[in-house]
Each structure stands twice: as structure tokens, then as C-alpha cells.
Amino acid sequence: MSHRIDALIRAGETLILLLGRFERAGYKNSSAAYDLLRDVRQQLPRVRLLILDSGHDCAVPEDLEGAVELLGAPDDHALQYVMRNCAAGVTMSLWEGFNLPLAEMQWLNKPAFAYNIGAHPEVIADPWLLSDSLAEMVAKVCNLLQGNAPTALEARFTAFRQRQSWKITLDKWEDEINELGFPRATVELKDTRK
């Protein structure tokens, strides 16, 4: 896998990863990535979309066959290599409870674009990465790839890693478990006005 990615980069391609598995239908809205790619390539024709599918679930439109790379189902190590070598990630999902691929991409200091819905605002490192429409997402992806992204993104990724650490999560879980096992004592106040 790394040889394929390296060859694309050497050939001058800019790589964008469609985050998460590809689904033909449903809330993941995966096929909308083709519309995003078409619009981005109007301004930046050397952009290539990477998809986590071997071709079983996604049918690449004929006009995009040379612009889409199917990666199959890479293992965690290979996927991390892919993420590190992409300019950005995109999720077209219309609803998510957390969106782990979005978090994983940002953990690696890589911009990841998402719609401003569901839990995305809680998971996103910087509000600039959220969009209310496909057109807005296309504009932001193009701005990023042309070097016109907010300069604070690096600092936002650092802050994201600090607030999303497993230690913080586990500490909160431990507090909740302790609270369930040892509920706080309640103090009954007596009315002394009589």
C-alpha cells in the first residue's frame, strides 16, 4: 500500500481520503464524495480521492475513474500511513454519533472536513473544518489545498489531542463508576424559621 501512495505523490497527485467505509446508501452519504471530487478538480485537477473499498460496494463513475483510488480494507498500520500522506480527509456523513475516522485523521494533524451536523461539532478540531453545504466544503477544501487555510489549525490539532485523550475519558468513566457505587451523601436542611 505504501508503494502505491508514494507513487501517487511522486506523480504530483494531491490525495484526499474519504473517511470511513464506503456505503452505497444510507446516512454515510458516501457517493456525495464523487460530487465533491468533481467540483474540487475543476479548480485543482491533480486531486485524487482515496476510498476504503475494493470496488464491491462503490461503483466509481466513469468520468472519475482516473481520479479515484480504491484501497480495499487496509490494516490499521497501512491506514495510518495513508492518513499521514493525505492532504486532507472528508466525511460526507449526514449523521454520526462520534465519527472515529474524523478523530483519527485530526489526531495525526491532518485536516478533516465534515458537515456541521450530529456530533461533528464536538469532534472537529476547528469550526472552520465544518460546512453547511457541499459547495461550502468544496470551497474550503480548495482553499486548504491552495494554502489558504487558517494558520491556527496546527494549534487546534494540539488542543484537540489534549481534550480527547484516553486518560481524560477513562478518568471520567472512573468518576461515574465511583459515583454509582458510592452516591454522594445528601444533607437534609431543617427549616429553622418556626
mmCIF file of C-alpha atoms in Angstrom:
data_model
loop_
_atom_site.group_PDB
_atom_site.id
_atom_site.type_symbol
_atom_site.label_atom_id
_atom_site.label_comp_id
_atom_site.label_asym_id
_atom_site.label_seq_id
_atom_site.Cartn_x
_atom_site.Cartn_y
_atom_site.Cartn_z
ATOM 1 C CA MET A 1 0.000 0.000 0.000
ATOM 2 C CA SER A 2 2.751 2.481 0.889
ATOM 3 C CA HIS A 3 4.317 1.996 -2.572
ATOM 4 C CA ARG A 4 1.030 2.962 -4.258
ATOM 5 C CA ILE A 5 0.650 6.058 -2.092
ATOM 6 C CA ASP A 6 4.277 7.086 -2.613
ATOM 7 C CA ALA A 7 3.946 6.648 -6.390
ATOM 8 C CA LEU A 8 0.847 8.867 -6.491
ATOM 9 C CA ILE A 9 2.609 11.599 -4.536
ATOM 10 C CA ARG A 10 5.714 11.365 -6.745
ATOM 11 C CA ALA A 11 3.424 11.740 -9.763
ATOM 12 C CA GLY A 12 2.228 15.069 -8.352
ATOM 13 C CA GLU A 13 -1.184 13.937 -7.140
ATOM 14 C CA THR A 14 -2.771 15.583 -4.097
ATOM 15 C CA LEU A 15 -4.520 12.941 -2.015
ATOM 16 C CA ILE A 16 -7.813 13.261 -0.171
ATOM 17 C CA LEU A 17 -9.166 10.352 1.860
ATOM 18 C CA LEU A 18 -12.869 9.597 2.128
ATOM 19 C CA LEU A 19 -13.052 8.796 5.834
ATOM 20 C CA GLY A 20 -14.747 5.578 6.906
ATOM 21 C CA ARG A 21 -16.004 2.694 4.870
ATOM 22 C CA PHE A 22 -17.910 3.349 1.667
ATOM 23 C CA GLU A 23 -21.637 2.619 1.773
ATOM 24 C CA ARG A 24 -23.847 2.597 -1.319
ATOM 25 C CA ALA A 25 -26.818 4.070 0.544
ATOM 26 C CA GLY A 26 -27.641 5.406 3.948
ATOM 27 C CA TYR A 27 -26.540 8.171 6.255
ATOM 28 C CA LYS A 28 -22.844 7.874 5.382
ATOM 29 C CA ASN A 29 -23.728 9.602 2.095
ATOM 30 C CA SER A 30 -20.511 8.176 0.610
ATOM 31 C CA SER A 31 -21.321 8.741 -3.043
ATOM 32 C CA ALA A 32 -21.525 12.514 -2.421
ATOM 33 C CA ALA A 33 -17.718 12.372 -2.328
ATOM 34 C CA TYR A 34 -17.835 11.975 -6.112
ATOM 35 C CA ASP A 35 -19.634 15.317 -6.424
ATOM 36 C CA LEU A 36 -17.075 16.910 -4.115
ATOM 37 C CA LEU A 37 -14.228 15.473 -6.170
ATOM 38 C CA ARG A 38 -15.705 16.714 -9.466
ATOM 39 C CA ASP A 39 -16.070 20.235 -8.095
ATOM 40 C CA VAL A 40 -12.619 20.319 -6.482
ATOM 41 C CA ARG A 41 -10.980 19.009 -9.676
ATOM 42 C CA GLN A 42 -12.468 21.902 -11.655
ATOM 43 C CA GLN A 43 -10.023 24.128 -9.758
ATOM 44 C CA LEU A 44 -7.349 21.581 -8.862
ATOM 45 C CA PRO A 45 -7.199 18.804 -11.473
ATOM 46 C CA ARG A 46 -4.379 16.860 -9.731
ATOM 47 C CA VAL A 47 -6.543 15.884 -6.746
ATOM 48 C CA ARG A 48 -7.200 12.189 -6.288
ATOM 49 C CA LEU A 49 -9.783 10.658 -3.943
ATOM 50 C CA LEU A 50 -8.819 7.577 -1.927
ATOM 51 C CA ILE A 51 -11.675 5.266 -0.924
ATOM 52 C CA LEU A 52 -11.673 2.424 1.607
ATOM 53 C CA ASP A 53 -13.329 -0.137 -0.644
ATOM 54 C CA SER A 54 -12.171 -2.717 -3.152
ATOM 55 C CA GLY A 55 -14.961 -1.988 -5.608
ATOM 56 C CA HIS A 56 -17.604 -4.268 -4.096
ATOM 57 C CA ASP A 57 -19.675 -1.507 -2.553
ATOM 58 C CA CYS A 58 -18.725 1.508 -4.635
ATOM 59 C CA ALA A 59 -19.065 1.980 -8.334
ATOM 60 C CA VAL A 60 -16.706 4.712 -9.451
ATOM 61 C CA PRO A 61 -18.415 6.913 -12.041
ATOM 62 C CA GLU A 62 -16.884 6.651 -15.485
ATOM 63 C CA ASP A 63 -15.830 10.317 -15.572
ATOM 64 C CA LEU A 64 -13.817 9.861 -12.335
ATOM 65 C CA GLU A 65 -12.143 6.501 -12.966
ATOM 66 C CA GLY A 66 -8.661 8.012 -13.255
ATOM 67 C CA ALA A 67 -9.179 10.250 -10.225
ATOM 68 C CA VAL A 68 -10.250 7.645 -7.656
ATOM 69 C CA GLU A 69 -8.014 5.101 -5.975
ATOM 70 C CA LEU A 70 -9.668 2.102 -4.282
ATOM 71 C CA LEU A 71 -7.659 0.962 -1.258
ATOM 72 C CA GLY A 72 -9.629 -2.068 -0.167
ATOM 73 C CA ALA A 73 -9.614 -2.632 3.591
ATOM 74 C CA PRO A 74 -6.122 -1.717 4.814
ATOM 75 C CA ASP A 75 -4.954 -2.759 8.262
ATOM 76 C CA ASP A 76 -4.510 -0.101 10.953
ATOM 77 C CA HIS A 77 -0.824 0.452 10.205
ATOM 78 C CA ALA A 78 -1.421 0.911 6.470
ATOM 79 C CA LEU A 79 -4.417 3.172 7.062
ATOM 80 C CA GLN A 80 -2.359 5.378 9.348
ATOM 81 C CA TYR A 81 0.284 5.643 6.606
ATOM 82 C CA VAL A 82 -2.419 6.658 4.135
ATOM 83 C CA MET A 83 -3.795 9.299 6.505
ATOM 84 C CA ARG A 84 -0.350 10.762 7.173
ATOM 85 C CA ASN A 85 0.240 11.161 3.431
ATOM 86 C CA CYS A 86 -3.086 12.732 2.526
ATOM 87 C CA ALA A 87 -3.566 16.475 2.310
ATOM 88 C CA ALA A 88 -6.980 16.119 3.964
ATOM 89 C CA GLY A 89 -9.809 13.808 4.834
ATOM 90 C CA VAL A 90 -13.509 14.281 4.120
ATOM 91 C CA THR A 91 -16.594 12.700 5.554
ATOM 92 C CA MET A 92 -19.877 13.159 3.756
ATOM 93 C CA SER A 93 -21.883 11.615 6.602
ATOM 94 C CA LEU A 94 -25.269 13.126 7.355
ATOM 95 C CA TRP A 95 -25.356 11.789 10.914
ATOM 96 C CA GLU A 96 -22.741 10.464 13.313
ATOM 97 C CA GLY A 97 -22.642 9.697 16.996
ATOM 98 C CA PHE A 98 -18.889 10.273 17.158
ATOM 99 C CA ASN A 99 -17.160 9.599 13.791
ATOM 100 C CA LEU A 100 -13.943 7.900 14.837
ATOM 101 C CA PRO A 101 -12.228 8.230 11.405
ATOM 102 C CA LEU A 102 -12.680 12.003 11.662
ATOM 103 C CA ALA A 103 -10.993 11.985 15.073
ATOM 104 C CA GLU A 104 -8.191 9.673 13.883
ATOM 105 C CA MET A 105 -7.324 11.950 10.958
ATOM 106 C CA GLN A 106 -7.123 15.023 13.163
ATOM 107 C CA TRP A 107 -5.081 13.129 15.754
ATOM 108 C CA LEU A 108 -2.392 12.926 13.047
ATOM 109 C CA ASN A 109 -2.506 16.730 12.490
ATOM 110 C CA LYS A 110 -4.418 16.312 9.255
ATOM 111 C CA PRO A 111 -7.408 18.477 8.359
ATOM 112 C CA ALA A 112 -10.669 16.594 8.120
ATOM 113 C CA PHE A 113 -13.795 18.196 6.693
ATOM 114 C CA ALA A 114 -17.310 17.311 7.828
ATOM 115 C CA TYR A 115 -20.843 18.620 7.691
ATOM 116 C CA ASN A 116 -21.956 20.739 10.637
ATOM 117 C CA ILE A 117 -24.375 18.090 11.937
ATOM 118 C CA GLY A 118 -24.629 15.323 14.515
ATOM 119 C CA ALA A 119 -21.635 15.028 16.820
ATOM 120 C CA HIS A 120 -19.231 16.541 14.273
ATOM 121 C CA PRO A 121 -19.028 19.914 16.087
ATOM 122 C CA GLU A 122 -17.927 18.052 19.231
ATOM 123 C CA VAL A 123 -15.272 16.031 17.417
ATOM 124 C CA ILE A 124 -13.897 18.616 14.998
ATOM 125 C CA ALA A 125 -10.627 20.337 15.899
ATOM 126 C CA ASP A 126 -11.570 23.700 14.376
ATOM 127 C CA PRO A 127 -15.001 25.048 13.374
ATOM 128 C CA TRP A 128 -13.555 26.145 10.014
ATOM 129 C CA LEU A 129 -13.479 22.456 9.040
ATOM 130 C CA LEU A 130 -17.280 22.241 9.312
ATOM 131 C CA SER A 131 -19.563 23.002 6.369
ATOM 132 C CA ASP A 132 -23.284 23.530 5.944
ATOM 133 C CA SER A 133 -23.316 22.505 2.266
ATOM 134 C CA LEU A 134 -21.357 20.666 -0.374
ATOM 135 C CA ALA A 135 -20.449 23.964 -2.055
ATOM 136 C CA GLU A 136 -19.006 25.301 1.203
ATOM 137 C CA MET A 137 -16.989 22.120 1.745
ATOM 138 C CA VAL A 138 -15.631 22.265 -1.819
ATOM 139 C CA ALA A 139 -14.566 25.892 -1.304
ATOM 140 C CA LYS A 140 -12.832 25.075 1.979
ATOM 141 C CA VAL A 141 -11.038 22.010 0.580
ATOM 142 C CA CYS A 142 -9.792 24.107 -2.357
ATOM 143 C CA ASN A 143 -8.681 26.892 -0.011
ATOM 144 C CA LEU A 144 -6.754 24.407 2.117
ATOM 145 C CA LEU A 145 -5.072 22.792 -0.885
ATOM 146 C CA GLN A 146 -4.120 26.225 -2.241
ATOM 147 C CA GLY A 147 -2.530 27.208 1.080
ATOM 148 C CA ASN A 148 -5.351 29.465 2.250
ATOM 149 C CA ALA A 149 -6.384 27.650 5.424
ATOM 150 C CA PRO A 150 -6.467 29.318 8.851
ATOM 151 C CA THR A 151 -2.999 29.487 10.376
ATOM 152 C CA ALA A 152 -4.303 28.309 13.747
ATOM 153 C CA LEU A 153 -5.042 24.740 12.573
ATOM 154 C CA GLU A 154 -1.808 23.274 13.985
ATOM 155 C CA ALA A 155 -2.558 24.710 17.430
ATOM 156 C CA ARG A 156 -6.141 23.447 17.170
ATOM 157 C CA PHE A 157 -4.920 19.902 16.468
ATOM 158 C CA THR A 158 -2.710 20.053 19.562
ATOM 159 C CA ALA A 159 -5.653 21.271 21.660
ATOM 160 C CA PHE A 160 -7.829 18.540 20.118
ATOM 161 C CA ARG A 161 -5.382 15.816 21.209
ATOM 162 C CA GLN A 162 -5.264 17.261 24.716
ATOM 163 C CA ARG A 163 -9.037 17.321 25.154
ATOM 164 C CA GLN A 164 -9.605 13.923 23.506
ATOM 165 C CA SER A 165 -7.033 11.893 25.401
ATOM 166 C CA TRP A 166 -7.984 8.434 26.652
ATOM 167 C CA LYS A 167 -6.811 9.368 30.147
ATOM 168 C CA ILE A 168 -9.423 12.111 30.367
ATOM 169 C CA THR A 169 -12.117 9.733 29.135
ATOM 170 C CA LEU A 170 -11.080 6.942 31.498
ATOM 171 C CA ASP A 171 -10.908 9.364 34.437
ATOM 172 C CA LYS A 172 -14.476 10.483 33.682
ATOM 173 C CA TRP A 173 -15.635 6.859 33.481
ATOM 174 C CA GLU A 174 -13.923 6.067 36.776
ATOM 175 C CA ASP A 175 -15.618 9.059 38.418
ATOM 176 C CA GLU A 176 -19.015 7.899 37.121
ATOM 177 C CA ILE A 177 -18.450 4.326 38.360
ATOM 178 C CA ASN A 178 -17.350 5.574 41.773
ATOM 179 C CA GLU A 179 -20.397 7.830 41.901
ATOM 180 C CA LEU A 180 -22.675 4.865 41.181
ATOM 181 C CA GLY A 181 -21.014 2.756 43.856
ATOM 182 C CA PHE A 182 -20.789 5.470 46.477
ATOM 183 C CA PRO A 183 -23.512 8.043 45.942
ATOM 184 C CA ARG A 184 -22.956 11.420 47.495
ATOM 185 C CA ALA A 185 -24.492 11.853 50.884
ATOM 186 C CA THR A 186 -27.381 14.233 50.822
ATOM 187 C CA VAL A 187 -27.779 16.700 53.600
ATOM 188 C CA GLU A 188 -31.287 17.394 54.776
ATOM 189 C CA LEU A 189 -31.754 21.017 55.662
ATOM 190 C CA LYS A 190 -34.068 21.782 58.548
ATOM 191 C CA ASP A 191 -36.370 24.730 58.364
ATOM 192 C CA THR A 192 -35.383 26.899 61.345
ATOM 193 C CA ARG A 193 -37.922 29.644 60.729
ATOM 194 C CA LYS A 194 -40.501 28.213 63.145
#
